[in-house]
Amino acid sequence: METVAVSDMGLALANIILLTILFVVGIAIARLRSLFAIVMLSGVYSLVSATWFVMLDAVDVAFTEAAVGAGLSTALLLGGMLLTSRTAKAEKPFARLAPFIVVLATGAILIYASVDLPALGDPDSPVNTGVGREYLERHYGEMGFPNVVTSILASYRGFDTLGETAVVFTAGLAVALLLGFGERSLAESIRKGGRK
Amino acid sequence: MNPDHHVILRVVAKTLIPLITLYAFYVQFHGDYSPGGGFQAGVIFAVGIILYALIFGVSSALRLIPPSFTRGLAAAGVLLYAGVGIWALFGGGNYLEYGALLDEPEGGHHGQHIGIILIELGVLFGVAGSMLTIFYAFAGRVAEISDEDW
């Protein structure tokens, strides 16, 4: 029993530290004006949240957050930043008062609602008693491999994943159509470089 | 760009980029056993190429993987995924019912394995192709970035 209590303490401590880092990074992002620093800090934010997802035993989600949030979107935001502006416009002193009140109210509602949530890993929670338990019990006999996330995503929910792949493809297609593709969309120096 | 510039960055990136690409394929083909799958693998692969483009210049990345190839790759991925569903239809099952892909006895897992590997490959191609297309659309419009621009 004592080791369980100690590990719970450790988990709680790590949770507090990670969430404090997230909070500080969030405040810093809101206060900074340099877009380069903001993009870098949002990458940090994604990486810290990925670590936090690992603590919640959501390894697949953490993996995706680290790859997409810290890796890809940082690079894409940098690319977008280079096309537009490097600094955000300065704001009037009280321009952010109304959004701040909205954020505070939403946060208070969420905290109030979270009191009724089942505990993390509670076997009697709705997530673990319905279709989730069914997947866990049936998937190994039907699939023959251990990762239940893959069998849900690829097989039981294959239609959803097909739709998601189509969404990603559509996003790429839309960006290519909006920003243009082919020789004419490239910068002058790159066009010359490509012909060498 | 001055070739002596950022020499440490270039040397480190040269050793890291093959590892990142290899890791993408590890995540892809180990998705049945460990976290990850086609989506994550596609993103990691795209990030490896984007890192190459950021450090060695967009024009060398364009020579390595041309934008027409990334567009075709994305489309081929979605078609591969949808094609597995049609293959299952020809096997006598429902759309995307992997059990019907192969003519195997009750309780066999080969159809599931092959179906999942193929659709994960489809997701890998679709995601990597789309992400690189988006990156090229942004990065191709900016000429060489000088250090003062940052």
PDB file of N, CA and C in Angstrom, chain A residues 2-3 10 40 49 54 61 77 92 107 109 124-125 127-128 137 145 148 151 155:
ATOM      1  N   GLU A   2       1.990   1.174   0.739  1.00  0.00           N
ATOM      2  CA  GLU A   2       2.792   2.384   0.866  1.00  0.00           C
ATOM      3  C   GLU A   2       3.386   2.791  -0.484  1.00  0.00           C
ATOM      4  N   THR A   3       3.855   1.786  -1.277  1.00  0.00           N
ATOM      5  CA  THR A   3       4.455   2.121  -2.570  1.00  0.00           C
ATOM      6  C   THR A   3       3.419   2.764  -3.484  1.00  0.00           C
ATOM      7  N   GLY A  10       4.112  10.844  -6.522  1.00  0.00           N
ATOM      8  CA  GLY A  10       5.017  11.198  -7.620  1.00  0.00           C
ATOM      9  C   GLY A  10       4.244  11.643  -8.846  1.00  0.00           C
ATOM     10  N   MET A  40       8.000  29.083 -31.648  1.00  0.00           N
ATOM     11  CA  MET A  40       8.875  28.169 -30.906  1.00  0.00           C
ATOM     12  C   MET A  40       8.223  27.740 -29.593  1.00  0.00           C
ATOM     13  N   SER A  49       2.795  19.040 -23.511  1.00  0.00           N
ATOM     14  CA  SER A  49       1.513  18.333 -23.419  1.00  0.00           C
ATOM     15  C   SER A  49       1.666  16.884 -23.830  1.00  0.00           C
ATOM     16  N   VAL A  54       1.494  11.170 -21.942  1.00  0.00           N
ATOM     17  CA  VAL A  54       2.110   9.897 -21.548  1.00  0.00           C
ATOM     18  C   VAL A  54       1.742   9.577 -20.108  1.00  0.00           C
ATOM     19  N   VAL A  61      -1.790   9.126 -28.453  1.00  0.00           N
ATOM     20  CA  VAL A  61      -2.115  10.545 -28.570  1.00  0.00           C
ATOM     21  C   VAL A  61      -0.862  11.378 -28.348  1.00  0.00           C
ATOM     22  N   LEU A  77       4.049  26.728 -39.463  1.00  0.00           N
ATOM     23  CA  LEU A  77       3.823  28.092 -38.976  1.00  0.00           C
ATOM     24  C   LEU A  77       4.999  28.995 -39.328  1.00  0.00           C
ATOM     25  N   LYS A  92      -4.318  47.812 -28.013  1.00  0.00           N
ATOM     26  CA  LYS A  92      -4.707  48.837 -27.038  1.00  0.00           C
ATOM     27  C   LYS A  92      -4.746  48.212 -25.650  1.00  0.00           C
ATOM     28  N   GLY A 107     -13.273  28.621 -18.213  1.00  0.00           N
ATOM     29  CA  GLY A 107     -12.455  27.795 -17.328  1.00  0.00           C
ATOM     30  C   GLY A 107     -13.200  27.401 -16.070  1.00  0.00           C
ATOM     31  N   ILE A 109     -16.436  27.116 -15.704  1.00  0.00           N
ATOM     32  CA  ILE A 109     -17.463  26.120 -16.046  1.00  0.00           C
ATOM     33  C   ILE A 109     -16.823  24.745 -16.202  1.00  0.00           C
ATOM     34  N   ASP A 124     -15.465   1.338 -13.802  1.00  0.00           N
ATOM     35  CA  ASP A 124     -16.922   1.436 -13.904  1.00  0.00           C
ATOM     36  C   ASP A 124     -17.377   2.671 -14.688  1.00  0.00           C
ATOM     37  N   SER A 125     -16.405   3.437 -15.233  1.00  0.00           N
ATOM     38  CA  SER A 125     -16.804   4.637 -15.965  1.00  0.00           C
ATOM     39  C   SER A 125     -17.446   4.236 -17.290  1.00  0.00           C
ATOM     40  N   VAL A 127     -16.801   4.990 -20.248  1.00  0.00           N
ATOM     41  CA  VAL A 127     -15.836   4.672 -21.315  1.00  0.00           C
ATOM     42  C   VAL A 127     -15.421   3.211 -21.224  1.00  0.00           C
ATOM     43  N   ASN A 128     -15.240   2.712 -20.023  1.00  0.00           N
ATOM     44  CA  ASN A 128     -14.677   1.375 -19.857  1.00  0.00           C
ATOM     45  C   ASN A 128     -15.717   0.273 -19.746  1.00  0.00           C
ATOM     46  N   GLU A 137     -11.896  -6.933 -25.039  1.00  0.00           N
ATOM     47  CA  GLU A 137     -12.069  -8.373 -24.866  1.00  0.00           C
ATOM     48  C   GLU A 137     -11.983  -9.132 -26.184  1.00  0.00           C
ATOM     49  N   PHE A 145      -3.015  -9.462 -33.009  1.00  0.00           N
ATOM     50  CA  PHE A 145      -1.859  -8.652 -32.615  1.00  0.00           C
ATOM     51  C   PHE A 145      -2.232  -7.782 -31.425  1.00  0.00           C
ATOM     52  N   VAL A 148      -4.296  -2.561 -29.360  1.00  0.00           N
ATOM     53  CA  VAL A 148      -5.743  -2.410 -29.547  1.00  0.00           C
ATOM     54  C   VAL A 148      -6.069  -1.106 -30.271  1.00  0.00           C
ATOM     55  N   SER A 151      -5.957  -1.773 -33.923  1.00  0.00           N
ATOM     56  CA  SER A 151      -7.063  -2.580 -34.437  1.00  0.00           C
ATOM     57  C   SER A 151      -8.357  -1.779 -34.451  1.00  0.00           C
ATOM     58  N   SER A 155      -9.249  -1.272 -38.252  1.00  0.00           N
ATOM     59  CA  SER A 155     -10.188  -2.324 -38.636  1.00  0.00           C
ATOM     60  C   SER A 155     -11.619  -2.040 -38.175  1.00  0.00           C
TER      61      SER A 155
END
